[in-house]
Amino acid sequence: MTSDHDPYAQFEQWFADARASEPDVPEAMAVATAGVDGAPNVRMVLMKARGPGEGFVFYTNTESAKGTELTANPRAALLFHWKSLGRQVRIRGPVSQVSEAQADAYYDSRDRGSRIGAWASKQSRPLESRFALEKAVAAYAARYAVGRVPRPPYWTGFRVMPEAIEFWQHRDHRLHERRLFTRDGDGWTLELLYP
Ligand SMILES: Cc1cc2nc3c(=O)[nH]c(=O)nc-3n(C[C@H](O)[C@H](O)[C@H](O)COP(=O)(O)O)c2cc1C
């Protein structure tokens, strides 16, 4: 399919460009959530999987602020900004958790320190001191000194399944190009937007 019919095809082209030109982590994206009170919240995460059927996946702690917000209100918006290219990609859609098998496969691919860190961090909750975190890391490193480090039950992937994907390209005089793909049954409709 051409990139006029398939936003995933356009995303792959743009992501390849970003990999070639961004100095660091082109897979970094902002994820915006809102809890039951409707108040927005936003932070950066790393895209770890993407594609039709896959949507856009990141991994985190389900008990973190974003985790509890997504459990209460499973919708999110994602934003990539590739400054070196003058491009942004905006994505919106419902959110679900990846399968246990997919989460295990990704968790097992991470380095040992990150797997221990996932156990040691009560992400987004108050931390008494840096020393308390270091003690927790040491305790879990001792507990899982040999063999596989299991995946914590509260650590998994969230999948944003896009209903809308907008590609924004900087142009002179603020006459930027905006291409908005909207999910339409099994396909997508494309419209241009004023900048
Ligand atoms: C470039 C970048 C990438 C990040 N990637 C992740 C990630 O993949 N998962 C994650 O849980 N936090 C990641 N973080 C940290 C989050 O931005 C955030 O501090 C943390 O997840 C807690 O957010 P919350 O309190 O809103 O849940 C990243 C931060 C930066 C700056």
PDB file of N, CA and C in Angstrom, residues 103-185:
ATOM      1  N   ALA A 103       4.938  -9.299  26.790  1.00  0.00           N
ATOM      2  CA  ALA A 103       5.634  -8.549  27.850  1.00  0.00           C
ATOM      3  C   ALA A 103       6.843  -9.339  28.345  1.00  0.00           C
ATOM      4  N   ASP A 104       6.671 -10.655  28.528  1.00  0.00           N
ATOM      5  CA  ASP A 104       7.799 -11.495  28.975  1.00  0.00           C
ATOM      6  C   ASP A 104       8.938 -11.440  27.959  1.00  0.00           C
ATOM      7  N   ALA A 105       8.575 -11.542  26.677  1.00  0.00           N
ATOM      8  CA  ALA A 105       9.613 -11.581  25.635  1.00  0.00           C
ATOM      9  C   ALA A 105      10.413 -10.281  25.646  1.00  0.00           C
ATOM     10  N   TYR A 106       9.723  -9.145  25.770  1.00  0.00           N
ATOM     11  CA  TYR A 106      10.469  -7.894  25.788  1.00  0.00           C
ATOM     12  C   TYR A 106      11.265  -7.750  27.084  1.00  0.00           C
ATOM     13  N   TYR A 107      10.632  -8.106  28.221  1.00  0.00           N
ATOM     14  CA  TYR A 107      11.328  -7.976  29.514  1.00  0.00           C
ATOM     15  C   TYR A 107      12.620  -8.790  29.507  1.00  0.00           C
ATOM     16  N   ASP A 108      12.536 -10.007  28.972  1.00  0.00           N
ATOM     17  CA  ASP A 108      13.707 -10.889  28.973  1.00  0.00           C
ATOM     18  C   ASP A 108      14.820 -10.371  28.059  1.00  0.00           C
ATOM     19  N   SER A 109      14.463  -9.471  27.124  1.00  0.00           N
ATOM     20  CA  SER A 109      15.485  -8.924  26.225  1.00  0.00           C
ATOM     21  C   SER A 109      16.247  -7.763  26.857  1.00  0.00           C
ATOM     22  N   ARG A 110      15.748  -7.260  28.001  1.00  0.00           N
ATOM     23  CA  ARG A 110      16.393  -6.093  28.620  1.00  0.00           C
ATOM     24  C   ARG A 110      17.628  -6.546  29.405  1.00  0.00           C
ATOM     25  N   ASP A 111      18.552  -5.605  29.618  1.00  0.00           N
ATOM     26  CA  ASP A 111      19.737  -5.983  30.375  1.00  0.00           C
ATOM     27  C   ASP A 111      19.347  -6.245  31.833  1.00  0.00           C
ATOM     28  N   ARG A 112      20.176  -7.022  32.503  1.00  0.00           N
ATOM     29  CA  ARG A 112      19.869  -7.490  33.856  1.00  0.00           C
ATOM     30  C   ARG A 112      19.614  -6.329  34.823  1.00  0.00           C
ATOM     31  N   GLY A 113      20.424  -5.258  34.687  1.00  0.00           N
ATOM     32  CA  GLY A 113      20.256  -4.101  35.576  1.00  0.00           C
ATOM     33  C   GLY A 113      18.873  -3.478  35.436  1.00  0.00           C
ATOM     34  N   SER A 114      18.360  -3.407  34.225  1.00  0.00           N
ATOM     35  CA  SER A 114      17.030  -2.825  34.016  1.00  0.00           C
ATOM     36  C   SER A 114      15.945  -3.737  34.564  1.00  0.00           C
ATOM     37  N   ARG A 115      16.177  -5.054  34.483  1.00  0.00           N
ATOM     38  CA  ARG A 115      15.187  -5.985  35.024  1.00  0.00           C
ATOM     39  C   ARG A 115      15.148  -5.894  36.551  1.00  0.00           C
ATOM     40  N   ILE A 116      16.314  -5.758  37.166  1.00  0.00           N
ATOM     41  CA  ILE A 116      16.363  -5.569  38.630  1.00  0.00           C
ATOM     42  C   ILE A 116      15.729  -4.214  38.980  1.00  0.00           C
ATOM     43  N   GLY A 117      16.036  -3.208  38.187  1.00  0.00           N
ATOM     44  CA  GLY A 117      15.498  -1.864  38.439  1.00  0.00           C
ATOM     45  C   GLY A 117      13.977  -1.840  38.428  1.00  0.00           C
ATOM     46  N   ALA A 118      13.380  -2.649  37.566  1.00  0.00           N
ATOM     47  CA  ALA A 118      11.916  -2.695  37.500  1.00  0.00           C
ATOM     48  C   ALA A 118      11.335  -3.208  38.823  1.00  0.00           C
ATOM     49  N   TRP A 119      12.049  -4.119  39.471  1.00  0.00           N
ATOM     50  CA  TRP A 119      11.603  -4.608  40.794  1.00  0.00           C
ATOM     51  C   TRP A 119      11.812  -3.534  41.859  1.00  0.00           C
ATOM     52  N   ALA A 120      12.927  -2.819  41.757  1.00  0.00           N
ATOM     53  CA  ALA A 120      13.312  -1.900  42.840  1.00  0.00           C
ATOM     54  C   ALA A 120      12.503  -0.604  42.825  1.00  0.00           C
ATOM     55  N   SER A 121      11.935  -0.245  41.672  1.00  0.00           N
ATOM     56  CA  SER A 121      11.287   1.066  41.562  1.00  0.00           C
ATOM     57  C   SER A 121       9.776   0.990  41.738  1.00  0.00           C
ATOM     58  N   LYS A 122       9.277   1.672  42.752  1.00  0.00           N
ATOM     59  CA  LYS A 122       7.833   1.859  42.900  1.00  0.00           C
ATOM     60  C   LYS A 122       7.489   3.123  42.111  1.00  0.00           C
ATOM     61  N   GLN A 123       7.545   3.018  40.823  1.00  0.00           N
ATOM     62  CA  GLN A 123       7.527   4.194  39.945  1.00  0.00           C
ATOM     63  C   GLN A 123       6.401   5.171  40.268  1.00  0.00           C
ATOM     64  N   SER A 124       6.763   6.421  40.377  1.00  0.00           N
ATOM     65  CA  SER A 124       5.867   7.568  40.591  1.00  0.00           C
ATOM     66  C   SER A 124       5.417   7.745  42.047  1.00  0.00           C
ATOM     67  N   ARG A 125       5.816   6.838  42.941  1.00  0.00           N
ATOM     68  CA  ARG A 125       5.465   7.034  44.349  1.00  0.00           C
ATOM     69  C   ARG A 125       6.615   7.701  45.095  1.00  0.00           C
ATOM     70  N   PRO A 126       6.328   8.363  46.203  1.00  0.00           N
ATOM     71  CA  PRO A 126       7.383   9.127  46.886  1.00  0.00           C
ATOM     72  C   PRO A 126       8.549   8.234  47.311  1.00  0.00           C
ATOM     73  N   LEU A 127       9.749   8.753  47.133  1.00  0.00           N
ATOM     74  CA  LEU A 127      10.987   8.042  47.485  1.00  0.00           C
ATOM     75  C   LEU A 127      11.627   8.792  48.645  1.00  0.00           C
ATOM     76  N   GLU A 128      11.879   8.040  49.701  1.00  0.00           N
ATOM     77  CA  GLU A 128      12.400   8.651  50.935  1.00  0.00           C
ATOM     78  C   GLU A 128      13.790   9.254  50.711  1.00  0.00           C
ATOM     79  N   SER A 129      14.636   8.529  49.990  1.00  0.00           N
ATOM     80  CA  SER A 129      15.990   9.026  49.723  1.00  0.00           C
ATOM     81  C   SER A 129      16.576   8.194  48.591  1.00  0.00           C
ATOM     82  N   ARG A 130      17.616   8.709  47.958  1.00  0.00           N
ATOM     83  CA  ARG A 130      18.313   7.939  46.915  1.00  0.00           C
ATOM     84  C   ARG A 130      18.843   6.625  47.503  1.00  0.00           C
ATOM     85  N   PHE A 131      19.254   6.714  48.755  1.00  0.00           N
ATOM     86  CA  PHE A 131      19.811   5.528  49.423  1.00  0.00           C
ATOM     87  C   PHE A 131      18.758   4.412  49.513  1.00  0.00           C
ATOM     88  N   ALA A 132      17.510   4.795  49.764  1.00  0.00           N
ATOM     89  CA  ALA A 132      16.442   3.788  49.847  1.00  0.00           C
ATOM     90  C   ALA A 132      16.319   3.037  48.519  1.00  0.00           C
ATOM     91  N   LEU A 133      16.470   3.753  47.411  1.00  0.00           N
ATOM     92  CA  LEU A 133      16.407   3.102  46.091  1.00  0.00           C
ATOM     93  C   LEU A 133      17.599   2.170  45.900  1.00  0.00           C
ATOM     94  N   GLU A 134      18.788   2.650  46.303  1.00  0.00           N
ATOM     95  CA  GLU A 134      19.991   1.824  46.151  1.00  0.00           C
ATOM     96  C   GLU A 134      19.886   0.551  46.997  1.00  0.00           C
ATOM     97  N   LYS A 135      19.302   0.671  48.194  1.00  0.00           N
ATOM     98  CA  LYS A 135      19.113  -0.506  49.044  1.00  0.00           C
ATOM     99  C   LYS A 135      18.166  -1.510  48.377  1.00  0.00           C
ATOM    100  N   ALA A 136      17.084  -0.980  47.771  1.00  0.00           N
ATOM    101  CA  ALA A 136      16.115  -1.859  47.094  1.00  0.00           C
ATOM    102  C   ALA A 136      16.785  -2.574  45.922  1.00  0.00           C
ATOM    103  N   VAL A 137      17.604  -1.846  45.161  1.00  0.00           N
ATOM    104  CA  VAL A 137      18.326  -2.472  44.036  1.00  0.00           C
ATOM    105  C   VAL A 137      19.222  -3.590  44.555  1.00  0.00           C
ATOM    106  N   ALA A 138      19.955  -3.323  45.642  1.00  0.00           N
ATOM    107  CA  ALA A 138      20.868  -4.337  46.193  1.00  0.00           C
ATOM    108  C   ALA A 138      20.084  -5.561  46.671  1.00  0.00           C
ATOM    109  N   ALA A 139      18.932  -5.314  47.302  1.00  0.00           N
ATOM    110  CA  ALA A 139      18.134  -6.430  47.831  1.00  0.00           C
ATOM    111  C   ALA A 139      17.611  -7.308  46.692  1.00  0.00           C
ATOM    112  N   TYR A 140      17.116  -6.688  45.624  1.00  0.00           N
ATOM    113  CA  TYR A 140      16.587  -7.497  44.513  1.00  0.00           C
ATOM    114  C   TYR A 140      17.716  -8.164  43.722  1.00  0.00           C
ATOM    115  N   ALA A 141      18.856  -7.482  43.645  1.00  0.00           N
ATOM    116  CA  ALA A 141      20.005  -8.107  42.962  1.00  0.00           C
ATOM    117  C   ALA A 141      20.425  -9.368  43.708  1.00  0.00           C
ATOM    118  N   ALA A 142      20.352  -9.316  45.046  1.00  0.00           N
ATOM    119  CA  ALA A 142      20.703 -10.497  45.849  1.00  0.00           C
ATOM    120  C   ALA A 142      19.641 -11.586  45.679  1.00  0.00           C
ATOM    121  N   ARG A 143      18.358 -11.166  45.681  1.00  0.00           N
ATOM    122  CA  ARG A 143      17.280 -12.152  45.571  1.00  0.00           C
ATOM    123  C   ARG A 143      17.343 -12.889  44.232  1.00  0.00           C
ATOM    124  N   TYR A 144      17.681 -12.144  43.168  1.00  0.00           N
ATOM    125  CA  TYR A 144      17.716 -12.756  41.829  1.00  0.00           C
ATOM    126  C   TYR A 144      19.155 -12.888  41.319  1.00  0.00           C
ATOM    127  N   ALA A 145      20.050 -13.276  42.255  1.00  0.00           N
ATOM    128  CA  ALA A 145      21.474 -13.359  41.889  1.00  0.00           C
ATOM    129  C   ALA A 145      21.725 -14.426  40.830  1.00  0.00           C
ATOM    130  N   VAL A 146      20.960 -15.487  40.869  1.00  0.00           N
ATOM    131  CA  VAL A 146      21.163 -16.549  39.862  1.00  0.00           C
ATOM    132  C   VAL A 146      19.858 -16.812  39.121  1.00  0.00           C
ATOM    133  N   GLY A 147      19.996 -17.220  37.870  1.00  0.00           N
ATOM    134  CA  GLY A 147      18.822 -17.599  37.074  1.00  0.00           C
ATOM    135  C   GLY A 147      18.093 -16.400  36.508  1.00  0.00           C
ATOM    136  N   ARG A 148      16.924 -16.688  35.930  1.00  0.00           N
ATOM    137  CA  ARG A 148      16.125 -15.671  35.254  1.00  0.00           C
ATOM    138  C   ARG A 148      15.537 -14.689  36.268  1.00  0.00           C
ATOM    139  N   VAL A 149      15.575 -13.416  35.915  1.00  0.00           N
ATOM    140  CA  VAL A 149      14.874 -12.414  36.731  1.00  0.00           C
ATOM    141  C   VAL A 149      13.439 -12.391  36.222  1.00  0.00           C
ATOM    142  N   PRO A 150      12.457 -12.786  37.044  1.00  0.00           N
ATOM    143  CA  PRO A 150      11.077 -12.807  36.538  1.00  0.00           C
ATOM    144  C   PRO A 150      10.572 -11.389  36.299  1.00  0.00           C
ATOM    145  N   ARG A 151       9.554 -11.273  35.463  1.00  0.00           N
ATOM    146  CA  ARG A 151       8.943  -9.953  35.205  1.00  0.00           C
ATOM    147  C   ARG A 151       8.005  -9.615  36.370  1.00  0.00           C
ATOM    148  N   PRO A 152       8.143  -8.402  36.948  1.00  0.00           N
ATOM    149  CA  PRO A 152       7.214  -8.026  38.020  1.00  0.00           C
ATOM    150  C   PRO A 152       5.777  -8.023  37.494  1.00  0.00           C
ATOM    151  N   PRO A 153       4.818  -8.421  38.333  1.00  0.00           N
ATOM    152  CA  PRO A 153       3.418  -8.492  37.863  1.00  0.00           C
ATOM    153  C   PRO A 153       2.866  -7.119  37.470  1.00  0.00           C
ATOM    154  N   TYR A 154       3.496  -6.067  37.981  1.00  0.00           N
ATOM    155  CA  TYR A 154       3.013  -4.707  37.708  1.00  0.00           C
ATOM    156  C   TYR A 154       3.794  -4.027  36.581  1.00  0.00           C
ATOM    157  N   TRP A 155       4.542  -4.774  35.813  1.00  0.00           N
ATOM    158  CA  TRP A 155       5.358  -4.173  34.741  1.00  0.00           C
ATOM    159  C   TRP A 155       4.954  -4.812  33.412  1.00  0.00           C
ATOM    160  N   THR A 156       4.467  -4.012  32.491  1.00  0.00           N
ATOM    161  CA  THR A 156       4.027  -4.577  31.214  1.00  0.00           C
ATOM    162  C   THR A 156       4.032  -3.511  30.114  1.00  0.00           C
ATOM    163  N   GLY A 157       3.505  -3.904  28.964  1.00  0.00           N
ATOM    164  CA  GLY A 157       3.432  -2.974  27.837  1.00  0.00           C
ATOM    165  C   GLY A 157       2.014  -2.464  27.645  1.00  0.00           C
ATOM    166  N   PHE A 158       1.919  -1.227  27.245  1.00  0.00           N
ATOM    167  CA  PHE A 158       0.637  -0.645  26.849  1.00  0.00           C
ATOM    168  C   PHE A 158       0.663  -0.434  25.335  1.00  0.00           C
ATOM    169  N   ARG A 159      -0.458  -0.763  24.724  1.00  0.00           N
ATOM    170  CA  ARG A 159      -0.582  -0.646  23.269  1.00  0.00           C
ATOM    171  C   ARG A 159      -1.601   0.442  22.936  1.00  0.00           C
ATOM    172  N   VAL A 160      -1.177   1.447  22.198  1.00  0.00           N
ATOM    173  CA  VAL A 160      -2.105   2.462  21.695  1.00  0.00           C
ATOM    174  C   VAL A 160      -2.484   2.042  20.282  1.00  0.00           C
ATOM    175  N   MET A 161      -3.771   1.805  20.054  1.00  0.00           N
ATOM    176  CA  MET A 161      -4.230   1.380  18.736  1.00  0.00           C
ATOM    177  C   MET A 161      -4.808   2.618  18.029  1.00  0.00           C
ATOM    178  N   PRO A 162      -4.089   3.166  17.062  1.00  0.00           N
ATOM    179  CA  PRO A 162      -4.466   4.482  16.525  1.00  0.00           C
ATOM    180  C   PRO A 162      -5.829   4.504  15.836  1.00  0.00           C
ATOM    181  N   GLU A 163      -6.587   5.536  16.141  1.00  0.00           N
ATOM    182  CA  GLU A 163      -7.784   5.873  15.372  1.00  0.00           C
ATOM    183  C   GLU A 163      -7.486   7.061  14.464  1.00  0.00           C
ATOM    184  N   ALA A 164      -6.449   7.807  14.819  1.00  0.00           N
ATOM    185  CA  ALA A 164      -6.042   8.972  14.023  1.00  0.00           C
ATOM    186  C   ALA A 164      -4.525   9.116  14.106  1.00  0.00           C
ATOM    187  N   ILE A 165      -3.912   9.373  12.956  1.00  0.00           N
ATOM    188  CA  ILE A 165      -2.463   9.610  12.888  1.00  0.00           C
ATOM    189  C   ILE A 165      -2.241  10.815  11.989  1.00  0.00           C
ATOM    190  N   GLU A 166      -1.605  11.838  12.541  1.00  0.00           N
ATOM    191  CA  GLU A 166      -1.339  13.035  11.741  1.00  0.00           C
ATOM    192  C   GLU A 166       0.157  13.234  11.537  1.00  0.00           C
ATOM    193  N   PHE A 167       0.535  13.464  10.292  1.00  0.00           N
ATOM    194  CA  PHE A 167       1.923  13.744   9.924  1.00  0.00           C
ATOM    195  C   PHE A 167       2.054  15.229   9.624  1.00  0.00           C
ATOM    196  N   TRP A 168       2.978  15.857  10.312  1.00  0.00           N
ATOM    197  CA  TRP A 168       3.153  17.316  10.221  1.00  0.00           C
ATOM    198  C   TRP A 168       4.574  17.590   9.736  1.00  0.00           C
ATOM    199  N   GLN A 169       4.668  18.346   8.673  1.00  0.00           N
ATOM    200  CA  GLN A 169       5.977  18.673   8.097  1.00  0.00           C
ATOM    201  C   GLN A 169       6.155  20.187   8.084  1.00  0.00           C
ATOM    202  N   HIS A 170       7.257  20.641   8.669  1.00  0.00           N
ATOM    203  CA  HIS A 170       7.539  22.082   8.654  1.00  0.00           C
ATOM    204  C   HIS A 170       7.692  22.601   7.223  1.00  0.00           C
ATOM    205  N   ARG A 171       7.073  23.724   6.945  1.00  0.00           N
ATOM    206  CA  ARG A 171       7.296  24.435   5.676  1.00  0.00           C
ATOM    207  C   ARG A 171       7.486  25.912   5.997  1.00  0.00           C
ATOM    208  N   ASP A 172       8.104  26.630   5.067  1.00  0.00           N
ATOM    209  CA  ASP A 172       8.382  28.052   5.287  1.00  0.00           C
ATOM    210  C   ASP A 172       7.103  28.850   5.511  1.00  0.00           C
ATOM    211  N   HIS A 173       7.263  29.986   6.168  1.00  0.00           N
ATOM    212  CA  HIS A 173       6.183  30.952   6.401  1.00  0.00           C
ATOM    213  C   HIS A 173       5.010  30.330   7.161  1.00  0.00           C
ATOM    214  N   ARG A 174       5.309  29.317   7.991  1.00  0.00           N
ATOM    215  CA  ARG A 174       4.271  28.635   8.788  1.00  0.00           C
ATOM    216  C   ARG A 174       3.239  27.915   7.920  1.00  0.00           C
ATOM    217  N   LEU A 175       3.583  27.718   6.638  1.00  0.00           N
ATOM    218  CA  LEU A 175       2.627  27.037   5.752  1.00  0.00           C
ATOM    219  C   LEU A 175       2.905  25.540   5.783  1.00  0.00           C
ATOM    220  N   HIS A 176       2.852  24.990   6.995  1.00  0.00           N
ATOM    221  CA  HIS A 176       3.221  23.600   7.206  1.00  0.00           C
ATOM    222  C   HIS A 176       2.225  22.662   6.525  1.00  0.00           C
ATOM    223  N   GLU A 177       2.712  21.442   6.272  1.00  0.00           N
ATOM    224  CA  GLU A 177       1.835  20.418   5.678  1.00  0.00           C
ATOM    225  C   GLU A 177       1.296  19.524   6.773  1.00  0.00           C
ATOM    226  N   ARG A 178      -0.007  19.295   6.761  1.00  0.00           N
ATOM    227  CA  ARG A 178      -0.623  18.384   7.738  1.00  0.00           C
ATOM    228  C   ARG A 178      -1.454  17.344   7.002  1.00  0.00           C
ATOM    229  N   ARG A 179      -1.112  16.082   7.231  1.00  0.00           N
ATOM    230  CA  ARG A 179      -1.847  14.971   6.611  1.00  0.00           C
ATOM    231  C   ARG A 179      -2.445  14.142   7.741  1.00  0.00           C
ATOM    232  N   LEU A 180      -3.769  14.142   7.808  1.00  0.00           N
ATOM    233  CA  LEU A 180      -4.465  13.432   8.887  1.00  0.00           C
ATOM    234  C   LEU A 180      -5.115  12.161   8.345  1.00  0.00           C
ATOM    235  N   PHE A 181      -4.675  11.024   8.861  1.00  0.00           N
ATOM    236  CA  PHE A 181      -5.299   9.730   8.552  1.00  0.00           C
ATOM    237  C   PHE A 181      -6.276   9.400   9.671  1.00  0.00           C
ATOM    238  N   THR A 182      -7.500   9.027   9.293  1.00  0.00           N
ATOM    239  CA  THR A 182      -8.504   8.633  10.279  1.00  0.00           C
ATOM    240  C   THR A 182      -8.968   7.224   9.942  1.00  0.00           C
ATOM    241  N   ARG A 183      -9.048   6.392  10.973  1.00  0.00           N
ATOM    242  CA  ARG A 183      -9.472   5.004  10.787  1.00  0.00           C
ATOM    243  C   ARG A 183     -10.883   4.974  10.206  1.00  0.00           C
ATOM    244  N   ASP A 184     -11.097   4.136   9.186  1.00  0.00           N
ATOM    245  CA  ASP A 184     -12.382   4.062   8.504  1.00  0.00           C
ATOM    246  C   ASP A 184     -12.621   2.593   8.178  1.00  0.00           C
ATOM    247  N   GLY A 185     -13.292   1.875   9.093  1.00  0.00           N
ATOM    248  CA  GLY A 185     -13.467   0.431   8.902  1.00  0.00           C
ATOM    249  C   GLY A 185     -12.113  -0.252   8.917  1.00  0.00           C
TER     250      GLY A 185
END
